[in-house]
Coordinates of C-alpha atoms in Angstrom, one line a residue:
M227 CA -83.9 -5.7 -94.4
F228 CA -82.4 -2.7 -96.2
K229 CA -78.7 -2.3 -95.6
E230 CA -77.1 1.1 -95.0
G231 CA -76.3 2.9 -98.2
G232 CA -78.4 0.4 -100.2
L233 CA -81.9 0.7 -101.8
Q234 CA -84.5 2.8 -100.0
P235 CA -88.3 2.6 -100.1
P236 CA -90.4 5.2 -102.0
S237 CA -91.5 8.3 -100.2
F238 CA -95.1 7.2 -99.8
F239 CA -94.2 4.1 -97.7
Y240 CA -95.2 4.8 -94.0
P241 CA -95.5 1.4 -92.2
D242 CA -96.7 2.9 -88.9
Y243 CA -100.1 3.7 -90.4
I244 CA -102.7 2.7 -93.0
Q245 CA -101.4 3.9 -96.3
S246 CA -103.0 4.7 -99.7
T247 CA -101.4 4.6 -103.1
V248 CA -101.7 7.2 -105.8
V249 CA -101.8 6.1 -109.4
T250 CA -98.6 7.9 -110.5
S251 CA -95.1 7.4 -111.8
Y252 CA -92.2 7.0 -109.5
K253 CA -88.8 8.7 -110.1
K254 CA -86.0 6.3 -109.1
S255 CA -82.9 8.0 -110.5
E256 CA -81.4 8.3 -107.0
V257 CA -82.0 4.5 -106.5
I258 CA -80.1 3.7 -109.7
K259 CA -77.3 6.1 -108.8
K260 CA -76.8 4.4 -105.4
L261 CA -76.9 0.9 -106.9
L262 CA -74.3 1.8 -109.5
F263 CA -72.1 3.3 -106.9
F264 CA -72.4 0.2 -104.8
V265 CA -71.5 -2.0 -107.8
F266 CA -68.6 0.0 -109.2
S267 CA -67.1 1.5 -106.0
D268 CA -64.9 -1.6 -105.4
K269 CA -62.4 -1.3 -108.3
K270 CA -60.5 -4.4 -107.1
K271 CA -63.4 -6.7 -108.1
P272 CA -64.7 -7.0 -111.6
L273 CA -68.4 -6.5 -112.2
K274 CA -70.1 -9.9 -112.0
P275 CA -72.9 -11.0 -114.3
L276 CA -75.3 -11.2 -111.4
F277 CA -74.8 -7.5 -110.7
S278 CA -75.3 -6.7 -114.4
L279 CA -78.6 -8.7 -114.4
L280 CA -79.7 -6.9 -111.2
I281 CA -79.2 -3.5 -112.8
V282 CA -81.1 -4.4 -115.9
L283 CA -84.0 -5.8 -113.9
L284 CA -84.1 -2.6 -111.8
L285 CA -83.9 -0.3 -114.8
F286 CA -86.7 -2.3 -116.4
S287 CA -88.8 -2.1 -113.2
C288 CA -88.3 1.6 -112.9
S289 CA -89.1 2.3 -116.6
K290 CA -92.1 0.1 -116.4
K291 CA -93.6 2.0 -113.5
E292 CA -92.6 5.4 -114.8
N293 CA -94.4 4.6 -118.1
L294 CA -97.6 3.3 -116.6
E295 CA -99.4 6.5 -117.0
K296 CA -98.0 7.2 -120.5
K297 CA -100.1 4.5 -122.1
F298 CA -102.8 7.1 -122.8
H299 CA -102.8 10.7 -123.9
N300 CA -105.0 12.9 -121.7
P301 CA -104.1 16.6 -121.2
Y302 CA -106.5 17.0 -118.3
Y303 CA -104.9 14.0 -116.5
D304 CA -101.4 15.6 -116.7
L305 CA -102.7 18.8 -115.2
A306 CA -104.6 17.0 -112.5
K307 CA -101.4 15.2 -111.4
K308 CA -99.6 18.6 -111.0
Y309 CA -102.4 19.9 -108.8
R310 CA -102.5 16.7 -106.8
D311 CA -98.7 16.6 -106.3
S312 CA -98.6 20.3 -105.3
G313 CA -101.2 19.7 -102.5
K314 CA -104.3 21.2 -104.3
P315 CA -106.9 18.5 -104.0
D316 CA -109.9 20.6 -105.1
S317 CA -108.3 21.6 -108.4
A318 CA -106.9 18.1 -108.8
F319 CA -110.4 16.6 -108.4
I320 CA -111.9 18.9 -111.0
Q321 CA -109.2 18.1 -113.5
F322 CA -109.5 14.3 -112.8
N323 CA -113.2 14.6 -113.5
Q324 CA -112.4 16.4 -116.8
A325 CA -109.9 13.7 -117.6
K326 CA -112.6 11.0 -117.0
E327 CA -114.9 12.8 -119.4
F328 CA -112.1 13.1 -122.0
G329 CA -111.5 9.4 -121.6
I330 CA -115.2 8.6 -122.1
Q331 CA -115.2 10.7 -125.3
N332 CA -112.1 8.9 -126.6
R333 CA -113.3 5.5 -125.4
D334 CA -110.1 5.1 -123.4
S335 CA -111.0 2.7 -120.5
L336 CA -107.6 2.9 -118.9
S337 CA -107.7 6.7 -118.8
I338 CA -111.2 6.6 -117.3
A339 CA -110.2 4.1 -114.7
S340 CA -107.1 5.9 -113.6
S341 CA -109.0 9.2 -113.3
L342 CA -111.7 7.6 -111.2
I343 CA -109.1 5.9 -108.9
N344 CA -107.4 9.2 -108.2
M345 CA -110.8 10.8 -107.5
A346 CA -111.7 7.9 -105.2
I347 CA -108.4 8.3 -103.3
L348 CA -109.0 12.0 -102.9
L349 CA -112.4 11.4 -101.5
T350 CA -111.2 8.8 -99.1
N351 CA -108.4 11.1 -97.9
A352 CA -111.0 13.8 -97.3
G353 CA -113.0 11.5 -95.1
D354 CA -115.8 10.8 -97.6
Y355 CA -115.5 7.0 -97.3
F356 CA -118.8 6.1 -98.9
G357 CA -117.9 8.4 -101.8
G358 CA -114.5 6.8 -102.1
Q359 CA -116.0 3.3 -102.2
E360 CA -118.6 4.3 -104.8
T361 CA -116.0 5.9 -107.1
S362 CA -113.5 3.0 -106.8
L363 CA -116.3 0.6 -107.7
Q364 CA -117.0 2.7 -110.8
A365 CA -113.3 2.5 -111.7
N366 CA -113.3 -1.3 -111.5
K367 CA -115.9 -1.5 -114.3
Y368 CA -113.3 -0.1 -116.7
L369 CA -110.5 -2.6 -115.6
N370 CA -109.9 -6.1 -116.8
E371 CA -108.5 -8.5 -114.2
N372 CA -107.2 -10.7 -117.0
N373 CA -105.1 -7.9 -118.5
P374 CA -101.6 -7.7 -116.8
K375 CA -101.4 -4.0 -117.9
H376 CA -104.4 -3.3 -115.6
H377 CA -103.0 -5.1 -112.5
Y378 CA -101.2 -2.0 -111.1
Y379 CA -104.4 0.0 -111.2
L380 CA -106.4 -2.9 -109.7
G381 CA -104.0 -3.1 -106.8
S382 CA -104.2 0.6 -106.1
N383 CA -107.9 0.6 -106.4
Y384 CA -108.5 -2.4 -104.1
N385 CA -106.2 -0.8 -101.6
N386 CA -108.3 2.4 -101.6
L387 CA -111.4 0.3 -101.1
G388 CA -109.7 -1.5 -98.2
I389 CA -108.8 1.8 -96.6
A390 CA -112.3 3.3 -96.9
T391 CA -113.9 0.0 -95.7
Y392 CA -111.4 -0.1 -92.7
N393 CA -112.4 3.5 -91.7
L394 CA -116.0 2.4 -91.8
K395 CA -115.0 -0.3 -89.3
D396 CA -115.9 -3.2 -91.7
Y397 CA -112.7 -5.1 -90.9
N398 CA -113.6 -8.5 -92.5
N399 CA -114.3 -7.0 -95.9
S400 CA -111.3 -4.7 -95.5
L401 CA -109.0 -7.7 -95.2
K402 CA -110.6 -9.3 -98.3
L403 CA -109.9 -6.1 -100.3
Y404 CA -106.3 -5.8 -99.1
G405 CA -106.0 -9.5 -100.2
S406 CA -107.1 -8.5 -103.7
A407 CA -104.7 -5.6 -103.7
I408 CA -101.8 -8.0 -102.9
K409 CA -103.0 -10.4 -105.5
F410 CA -102.8 -7.9 -108.3
S411 CA -99.6 -6.2 -107.1
D412 CA -96.5 -7.0 -109.1
D413 CA -94.2 -4.5 -107.3
S414 CA -92.5 -5.3 -104.1
L415 CA -92.8 -1.8 -102.7
D416 CA -96.6 -1.8 -103.2
T417 CA -96.9 -5.3 -101.9
R418 CA -95.2 -4.4 -98.6
M419 CA -97.5 -1.4 -98.3
Y420 CA -100.6 -3.5 -98.8
L421 CA -99.3 -6.1 -96.4
N422 CA -98.7 -3.4 -93.8
N423 CA -102.3 -2.2 -94.2
E424 CA -103.5 -5.8 -93.8
A425 CA -101.4 -6.1 -90.6
K426 CA -102.9 -2.9 -89.2
V427 CA -106.4 -4.5 -89.6
Y428 CA -105.3 -7.6 -87.7
Q429 CA -103.9 -5.4 -85.0
E430 CA -107.2 -3.5 -84.8
I431 CA -109.2 -6.8 -84.4
K432 CA -106.6 -8.0 -81.8
D433 CA -105.3 -10.9 -84.0
Y434 CA -101.8 -10.1 -83.0
K435 CA -100.3 -13.4 -84.2
S436 CA -101.4 -12.7 -87.8
A437 CA -100.2 -9.1 -87.6
L438 CA -96.8 -10.2 -86.4
N439 CA -96.5 -12.8 -89.1
I440 CA -97.1 -10.1 -91.7
Y441 CA -94.7 -7.6 -90.1
D442 CA -92.0 -10.3 -90.1
Q443 CA -92.7 -10.8 -93.9
I444 CA -92.1 -7.1 -94.5
L445 CA -89.0 -7.1 -92.4
A446 CA -87.6 -10.1 -94.2
K447 CA -88.2 -8.5 -97.6
T448 CA -86.9 -5.1 -96.7
A449 CA -83.3 -3.9 -97.1
K450 CA -81.8 -2.2 -94.2
N451 CA -82.9 1.3 -94.8
E452 CA -82.8 3.2 -91.5
K453 CA -86.2 4.9 -91.6
E454 CA -88.1 1.9 -92.8
Y455 CA -86.2 -0.4 -90.3
A456 CA -87.3 1.9 -87.5
R457 CA -90.9 1.9 -88.6
V458 CA -91.1 -1.9 -88.9
L459 CA -89.3 -2.3 -85.6
T460 CA -91.8 0.1 -83.9
N461 CA -94.8 -1.8 -85.4
I462 CA -93.5 -5.2 -84.2
A463 CA -92.7 -3.9 -80.7
K464 CA -96.1 -2.2 -80.3
T465 CA -97.9 -5.4 -81.5
K466 CA -96.0 -7.6 -79.1
W467 CA -96.9 -5.2 -76.3
L468 CA -100.5 -5.2 -77.2
Q469 CA -100.4 -9.0 -77.4
N470 CA -98.7 -9.4 -74.0
P471 CA -99.0 -6.4 -71.6
A472 CA -96.0 -7.8 -69.7
Y473 CA -93.7 -7.4 -72.7
N474 CA -91.3 -4.5 -72.5
P475 CA -91.3 -2.6 -75.9
V476 CA -89.2 0.3 -74.6
P477 CA -85.8 -0.9 -75.9
D478 CA -87.1 -1.2 -79.4
F479 CA -89.1 2.0 -79.1
L480 CA -86.0 3.9 -78.0
K481 CA -83.8 2.3 -80.7
S482 CA -86.3 3.4 -83.3
L483 CA -86.5 6.9 -81.8
Q484 CA -82.6 7.2 -82.0
I485 CA -82.7 6.2 -85.6
R486 CA -85.4 8.7 -86.4
K487 CA -83.6 11.5 -84.7
K488 CA -80.5 10.6 -86.6
E489 CA -82.4 10.6 -89.9
N490 CA -84.3 13.8 -88.9
D491 CA -87.6 11.8 -89.4
L492 CA -90.1 14.1 -87.6
W493 CA -93.1 11.9 -88.5
G494 CA -91.3 8.9 -87.1
Q495 CA -90.3 10.8 -83.9
N496 CA -93.9 11.8 -83.5
S497 CA -95.0 8.2 -83.6
S498 CA -92.2 7.1 -81.2
Y499 CA -93.1 9.7 -78.6
A500 CA -96.8 8.7 -78.8
H501 CA -96.0 5.0 -78.2
L502 CA -93.6 5.8 -75.3
S503 CA -96.1 8.1 -73.6
D504 CA -98.8 5.4 -73.9
Y505 CA -96.5 2.7 -72.4
Y506 CA -95.4 4.8 -69.4
T507 CA -98.9 6.3 -68.7
L508 CA -99.6 3.8 -65.9
K509 CA -96.1 2.7 -65.1
Q510 CA -94.2 6.0 -64.9
P511 CA -96.6 9.0 -65.3
D512 CA -93.6 11.5 -65.1
S513 CA -91.9 9.8 -68.1
A514 CA -95.2 9.6 -69.9
L515 CA -95.7 13.4 -69.4
L516 CA -92.2 14.1 -70.7
Y517 CA -92.8 12.1 -73.9
A518 CA -96.3 13.7 -74.4
H519 CA -94.6 17.2 -74.3
S520 CA -92.1 16.0 -76.9
M521 CA -94.8 14.6 -79.1
Y522 CA -96.7 17.9 -78.8
N523 CA -93.6 19.9 -79.8
V524 CA -92.9 17.7 -82.9
A525 CA -96.6 17.8 -83.9
Q526 CA -96.5 21.6 -83.8
N527 CA -93.4 21.6 -86.0
L528 CA -95.2 19.2 -88.4
K529 CA -98.4 21.4 -88.3
S530 CA -100.3 18.2 -87.8
A531 CA -103.6 19.1 -86.1
T532 CA -104.6 15.5 -85.6
D533 CA -101.3 14.6 -83.8
Q534 CA -101.5 17.9 -81.7
L535 CA -105.0 16.8 -80.5
E536 CA -103.7 13.4 -79.5
A537 CA -100.7 14.9 -77.7
L538 CA -103.0 17.4 -75.9
Q539 CA -105.3 14.5 -74.7
K540 CA -102.2 12.9 -73.1
L541 CA -101.1 16.2 -71.6
I542 CA -104.6 16.8 -70.1
K543 CA -104.6 13.4 -68.6
L544 CA -101.0 13.5 -67.2
S545 CA -100.4 17.2 -66.3
P546 CA -100.7 18.7 -62.8
P547 CA -104.1 20.3 -62.2
K548 CA -103.0 23.9 -62.7
E549 CA -101.8 23.1 -66.2
T550 CA -104.7 20.8 -67.2
K551 CA -107.1 23.7 -67.7
H552 CA -104.6 25.4 -70.1
F553 CA -104.2 22.3 -72.2
F554 CA -107.9 21.7 -72.2
N555 CA -108.7 25.2 -73.5
V556 CA -106.0 24.7 -76.3
Y557 CA -107.5 21.3 -77.1
E558 CA -111.1 22.6 -77.3
T559 CA -110.1 25.5 -79.6
L560 CA -108.0 23.3 -81.9
N561 CA -110.6 20.5 -81.9
D562 CA -113.4 22.9 -83.1
S563 CA -111.2 24.1 -85.9
V564 CA -110.3 20.5 -86.9
Q565 CA -114.0 19.4 -86.9
N566 CA -115.0 22.4 -89.1
A567 CA -112.1 21.7 -91.5
R568 CA -113.0 18.0 -91.7
S569 CA -116.7 18.7 -92.4
A570 CA -115.7 21.2 -95.1
A571 CA -113.3 18.7 -96.6
K572 CA -115.9 15.9 -96.5
N573 CA -118.4 18.0 -98.4
Q574 CA -116.1 19.9 -100.8
F575 CA -115.9 17.1 -103.4
A576 CA -119.6 16.4 -103.4
L577 CA -120.2 20.1 -104.3
I578 CA -117.6 19.9 -107.0
R579 CA -119.2 16.8 -108.5
Y580 CA -122.6 18.5 -108.3
E581 CA -121.4 21.6 -110.1
T582 CA -119.5 19.6 -112.7
E583 CA -122.6 17.5 -113.5
K584 CA -124.8 20.6 -113.5
S585 CA -122.4 22.3 -116.0
K586 CA -122.4 19.2 -118.1
A587 CA -126.2 19.1 -118.1
D588 CA -126.5 22.8 -118.9
F589 CA -124.1 22.3 -121.8
L590 CA -126.1 19.4 -123.2
K591 CA -129.3 21.4 -122.8
A592 CA -127.8 24.3 -124.7
Q593 CA -126.7 21.9 -127.4
A594 CA -130.2 20.5 -127.6
E595 CA -131.8 23.9 -127.8
N596 CA -129.3 24.9 -130.5
A597 CA -130.1 21.8 -132.5
E598 CA -133.8 22.6 -132.1
K599 CA -133.3 26.1 -133.5
Q600 CA -131.4 24.7 -136.5
N601 CA -134.3 22.3 -137.1
D602 CA -136.7 25.2 -137.0
I603 CA -134.7 27.1 -139.6
L604 CA -134.5 24.0 -141.8
R605 CA -138.2 23.4 -141.5
K606 CA -138.9 27.0 -142.6
N607 CA -136.9 26.5 -145.8
I608 CA -138.6 23.3 -146.8
G609 CA -140.4 23.7 -150.2
I610 CA -143.8 23.0 -151.4
G611 CA -142.7 19.5 -152.5
T612 CA -142.5 18.4 -148.9
L613 CA -145.9 19.8 -147.9
I614 CA -147.7 16.5 -148.0
L615 CA -144.9 14.9 -145.8
L616 CA -145.3 17.7 -143.3
L617 CA -149.0 17.2 -143.2
I618 CA -148.5 13.5 -142.4
V619 CA -145.9 14.4 -139.8
G620 CA -148.3 17.0 -138.3
F621 CA -151.1 14.4 -138.1
I622 CA -148.8 12.0 -136.4
L623 CA -147.6 14.7 -134.0
Y624 CA -151.2 15.7 -133.4
R625 CA -152.2 12.1 -132.5
R626 CA -149.2 11.8 -130.2
R627 CA -150.1 15.1 -128.5
Q628 CA -153.6 13.9 -127.9
K629 CA -152.2 10.8 -126.2
E630 CA -149.9 13.0 -124.1
L631 CA -152.8 15.2 -123.1
K632 CA -154.8 12.2 -122.2
K633 CA -151.9 10.9 -120.0
E634 CA -151.6 14.4 -118.5
K635 CA -155.3 14.4 -117.6
E636 CA -155.0 10.9 -116.0
L637 CA -151.9 12.1 -114.1
E638 CA -153.8 15.1 -112.9
V639 CA -156.6 12.9 -111.7
K640 CA -154.1 10.8 -109.8
K641 CA -152.5 13.9 -108.3
T642 CA -155.9 15.1 -107.2
E643 CA -156.7 11.8 -105.6
L644 CA -153.3 11.8 -103.8
K645 CA -153.9 15.4 -102.7
Y646 CA -157.1 14.4 -100.9
V647 CA -155.5 11.2 -99.5
K648 CA -152.8 13.5 -98.0
K649 CA -155.4 15.9 -96.6
V650 CA -157.4 13.0 -95.0
H651 CA -154.3 11.5 -93.5
D652 CA -152.6 14.7 -92.3
G653 CA -155.6 16.9 -91.7
V654 CA -158.1 14.4 -90.2
A655 CA -156.4 11.2 -89.2
N656 CA -153.4 12.7 -87.5
K657 CA -155.6 15.4 -85.8
I658 CA -157.9 12.6 -84.5
Y659 CA -155.0 10.7 -83.2
Q660 CA -153.6 13.8 -81.6
V661 CA -157.0 14.4 -79.8
M662 CA -157.0 10.7 -78.8
S663 CA -153.5 11.1 -77.3
E664 CA -154.6 14.2 -75.4
V665 CA -157.6 12.4 -74.0
E666 CA -155.5 9.4 -73.0
N667 CA -152.9 11.6 -71.4
D668 CA -155.4 13.9 -69.7
P669 CA -158.4 11.8 -68.5
E670 CA -159.9 14.8 -66.8
M671 CA -160.3 16.8 -70.0
S672 CA -163.7 18.5 -69.9
K673 CA -166.4 17.6 -72.4
T674 CA -166.5 21.2 -73.6
I675 CA -162.8 21.2 -74.6
L676 CA -163.2 17.8 -76.3
A677 CA -166.3 19.0 -78.1
D678 CA -164.4 22.1 -79.4
K679 CA -161.6 19.9 -80.7
L680 CA -164.0 17.6 -82.4
E681 CA -165.7 20.6 -83.9
V682 CA -162.4 21.6 -85.4
I683 CA -162.0 18.1 -86.9
Y684 CA -165.5 18.3 -88.3
K685 CA -164.8 21.6 -90.0
I686 CA -161.6 20.2 -91.5
S687 CA -163.5 17.2 -92.8
R688 CA -166.3 19.4 -94.2
D689 CA -163.9 21.7 -96.0
L690 CA -161.5 19.2 -97.4
S691 CA -161.9 20.7 -100.9
Y692 CA -160.4 24.0 -99.7
E693 CA -156.9 24.9 -98.8
N694 CA -157.9 26.0 -95.3
T695 CA -155.9 24.9 -92.2
D696 CA -156.7 24.8 -88.5
I697 CA -153.1 25.8 -87.6
D698 CA -153.0 29.3 -86.1
T699 CA -149.8 30.8 -87.6
K700 CA -150.8 34.5 -87.2
E701 CA -150.8 34.9 -83.4
S702 CA -148.1 32.4 -82.3
F703 CA -147.0 29.5 -84.4
V704 CA -144.4 28.6 -81.7
K705 CA -147.1 28.1 -79.1
E706 CA -149.4 26.2 -81.5
L707 CA -146.5 23.9 -82.5
L708 CA -145.5 23.3 -78.9
K709 CA -149.1 22.5 -78.0
M710 CA -149.3 19.9 -80.8
L711 CA -146.0 18.3 -79.9
Y712 CA -146.6 18.1 -76.2
A713 CA -150.0 16.6 -76.8
Y714 CA -148.1 13.3 -77.3
S715 CA -146.3 13.6 -74.0
S716 CA -147.4 11.2 -71.2
A717 CA -146.1 9.4 -68.2
N718 CA -144.5 6.9 -70.5
V719 CA -143.2 9.3 -73.2
D720 CA -140.7 12.1 -72.4
I721 CA -140.5 14.8 -75.1
V722 CA -137.7 17.3 -75.2
I723 CA -137.9 20.3 -77.6
K724 CA -135.0 22.8 -78.2
G725 CA -134.7 25.9 -80.3
N726 CA -138.4 26.5 -81.1
D727 CA -138.7 30.2 -80.5
E728 CA -140.2 33.3 -82.3
E729 CA -136.8 34.2 -83.7
L730 CA -136.5 30.9 -85.4
W731 CA -139.7 31.4 -87.5
A732 CA -139.2 35.0 -88.3
N733 CA -139.9 35.7 -92.1
V734 CA -141.0 32.1 -92.7
N735 CA -144.1 32.1 -94.9
T736 CA -147.4 30.5 -93.7
T737 CA -147.3 27.7 -96.3
T738 CA -144.0 26.5 -95.1
K739 CA -145.1 26.7 -91.4
N740 CA -148.2 24.6 -92.2
E741 CA -146.1 21.9 -94.0
V742 CA -143.6 21.7 -91.1
Y743 CA -146.5 21.5 -88.6
L744 CA -148.0 18.6 -90.5
I745 CA -144.7 16.8 -91.0
L746 CA -143.9 16.9 -87.3
Q747 CA -147.5 15.9 -86.5
N748 CA -147.1 12.9 -88.7
L749 CA -143.8 11.9 -87.2
M750 CA -145.2 12.2 -83.7
T751 CA -148.2 10.1 -84.6
N752 CA -146.0 7.4 -86.1
M753 CA -143.9 7.5 -83.0
D754 CA -146.9 7.1 -80.7
K755 CA -148.5 4.4 -82.8
H756 CA -145.6 2.2 -83.9
S757 CA -142.2 3.0 -82.3
G758 CA -142.7 2.1 -78.6
A759 CA -140.3 4.9 -77.8
D760 CA -140.2 6.5 -74.3
N761 CA -137.9 9.3 -75.2
V762 CA -138.3 11.8 -78.0
S763 CA -136.1 14.9 -78.8
I764 CA -136.7 17.5 -81.4
K765 CA -134.1 20.2 -82.1
F766 CA -134.7 23.3 -84.3
E767 CA -131.7 25.3 -85.7
R768 CA -131.6 28.3 -88.0
K769 CA -128.4 29.0 -89.9
D770 CA -128.1 31.7 -92.6
Q771 CA -131.2 31.3 -94.7
Q772 CA -132.1 27.7 -93.8
I773 CA -133.8 25.9 -90.9
S774 CA -132.9 22.4 -89.9
V775 CA -135.0 20.1 -87.7
L776 CA -133.4 17.0 -86.1
Y777 CA -135.9 14.4 -84.8
F778 CA -134.9 11.4 -82.7
D779 CA -136.7 8.7 -80.8
N780 CA -135.3 5.6 -79.1
G781 CA -138.0 3.3 -80.4
K782 CA -137.7 0.2 -82.6
G783 CA -137.1 2.2 -85.8
M784 CA -139.1 2.2 -89.0
Q785 CA -139.0 -1.6 -89.7
G786 CA -140.2 -1.3 -93.2
A787 CA -142.5 1.7 -92.6
I788 CA -140.7 3.9 -95.1
K789 CA -143.2 3.1 -97.9
K790 CA -146.4 3.7 -95.9
N791 CA -148.6 6.7 -96.6
G792 CA -147.4 8.7 -93.6
L793 CA -143.8 8.7 -94.5
S794 CA -144.5 9.0 -98.2
N795 CA -146.6 12.1 -97.4
T796 CA -143.7 13.5 -95.3
E797 CA -141.2 13.2 -98.2
T798 CA -143.8 14.8 -100.5
R799 CA -144.3 17.7 -98.2
I800 CA -140.5 18.2 -97.8
E801 CA -140.2 18.4 -101.5
S802 CA -143.0 20.9 -101.8
I803 CA -141.0 23.4 -99.6
L804 CA -137.8 22.7 -101.5
G805 CA -136.3 20.8 -98.5
R806 CA -134.3 17.7 -98.0
I807 CA -134.8 14.8 -95.6
T808 CA -132.6 11.9 -94.4
F809 CA -133.6 8.8 -92.4
D810 CA -131.2 7.0 -90.2
T811 CA -132.6 3.9 -88.5
K812 CA -131.6 0.6 -87.2
P813 CA -133.9 -2.1 -85.7
D814 CA -134.5 -1.5 -82.0
K815 CA -131.9 1.3 -82.0
G816 CA -134.1 4.2 -82.6
L817 CA -135.0 6.5 -85.4
E818 CA -133.2 9.7 -86.4
I819 CA -134.7 12.0 -89.1
E820 CA -133.2 15.3 -90.2
F821 CA -134.9 17.6 -92.6
S822 CA -134.0 21.1 -93.7
F823 CA -135.6 23.8 -95.9
P824 CA -134.9 27.3 -97.1
I825 CA -136.5 30.3 -95.5

C-alpha cells in the first residue's frame, strides 16, 4: 500500500471502474520532489546507497515514459494531444487522423500505431465499441511484439480492446485481451490498472474469488496513498458483499467515504454513496434514501449525467409517493438528453472519418486530373518525330477501347437480363403469392374479384417490357400499401403497421413509392414463405428530408437467405433510390430490417 506522504498514483488511475489508458507522457515532477523530501528530510541519517539507487531508477522510469512519444516527429500528433488533453475529442480525432496520414507518408510505423490507438480510445470512450475494436486492430498491424520499444503501445492497445469487448459483453475474450495488456506492460502503474479492469470482469461474471485475488495483488503493490487506498478498499468490500450477501461491507464503505471526504475526492464520494444506498435498500430504506440524496447532490456538482440518472433511479424507488413523480419527471428529461448526446457522440467520429476520407479522395482525384492535363499539354508539344509512335499507341488504345465496348455491351445484356428477372420476381411472383395469401386468408373471396386480380397479373406479365406498374399511387398510395401489407394477415399472422399516413408520403415521387411498395411486398412474401413468424411490425417515420422504415418479425431469421434473389433485389432497389439498408438477424430470434431513403 502507499504510505502517507509517499508516492501517489497517476491521475488516470480509478480502481472503482473499468479504465482506459491514453498513449501520452506522464509528468512526475511532483513525485520526485516528494521522494527527495522523504530521503533528505531526516538530517540525522546519511543518505544510504539504497535510496540513491531508488532515486536513479525512478528518474529513469519517469524519463522513459515522458520520452515515449518523442521517438517520432509528427506535428499533427502534438496538436492532437493538446486537443485531447483539453477535452476536445472531435478536433483531437481529426488531428490524430492527420497524424496517421503523416506517419504513412514518412513510413513511421510507431507514429501510425500511436495515432490509431488514440483514435481507437476516443471511439471507445464515445460508445462506438465496434469502431474502437476495428481501429485498435489496425494499430496492431504496425506494432512488433518482439520490439520492447513497442510494448507500452501494445499494452495500451490491448487494454482498449479489452474495454470495448467488455462493453460488448464478450467477457471471455475481454479477459484474454487484458491478459495481453498485462503481458506487455512494463510499468507498475499501468499493470495495476489492467489488473483492476481484469478484476472488474471477474466481478461481472460472478467469479468473486478471482476478483478478490487480483484486488489483493493491487493492494499489496500499492503504497498507502489515501485516495487509492479508499478505492481498493471499496472494491474489496463490494466484492465480498456480492460474494456473500451476509457480509457487512458498511465499515469499509464508511472508512473509504471518510477518507474521500478528507481528500475532497468527489468522484470517490459519489461511488461510496452509491454502494451504501445499494446495501441499505432492503435493510434500512430510510438510510438508503439519505445516501441516494447525497449521491445525487455530488453527481450534480460533478455534472455527471450518468451518475445523476443512477441516483434518480434510487430516489424514484425509495422516495415517498408524493416525491416519486417529481424525481421521475427529472429522470425522464435528463435521460432523453443523455440518450441524444450518446447517439450524437457515437456517430460523430464516423462522420469525421467519412469526411476525412472523402477529402483525401477528392484531393487524389484533383491530382489525377491535374496530371492528365499536364499529359495533354505534353502530347500537344510532341514533334513529328514521334508521330509513328503515337499512331502505334493510338492503335493499341483503339483495340483496348473495342474490348471495353464489347465488355460494356456484355454488361448491358446482363443488366437487361437482371432487370427482367427482377420484374418477374417482384412484379409477377410476389403478386401471385400475394393473391394466394389473400385467397388462403379469405376462402369466401368471389370469383369475380379473383378474376380481376388474375387479370392484373396477366397484364403485368404481358407488359413486362414496359415500365408500367399496377400500383395506384395517384389516388391513395397509403391505402394501396396497407391493402398489400394486410393481405398477408391471417389468423396465424398478426401484422401491426404504424406511421403510414398521407403526410408521410407528401412530395415523395412515384418511382420511389413504387420501389418501396415492391421492397415491402418482397419482405412480406419472404416472411410468409420462409420465416414461420406469427407477429410482424412495420414502422414508418419521416424526419427532415428522409423516410425510415423499420421491419421486424419474430420468425426464424434469414438462415442464409441473404444471397437469394428476393433479398438481392431488395438491396438493388434500395440503392436505386439512394437509400441504405441494414439487416439484423439471429437464428430463431427474429429478423429486423431497417432501410431509409431521401425524399
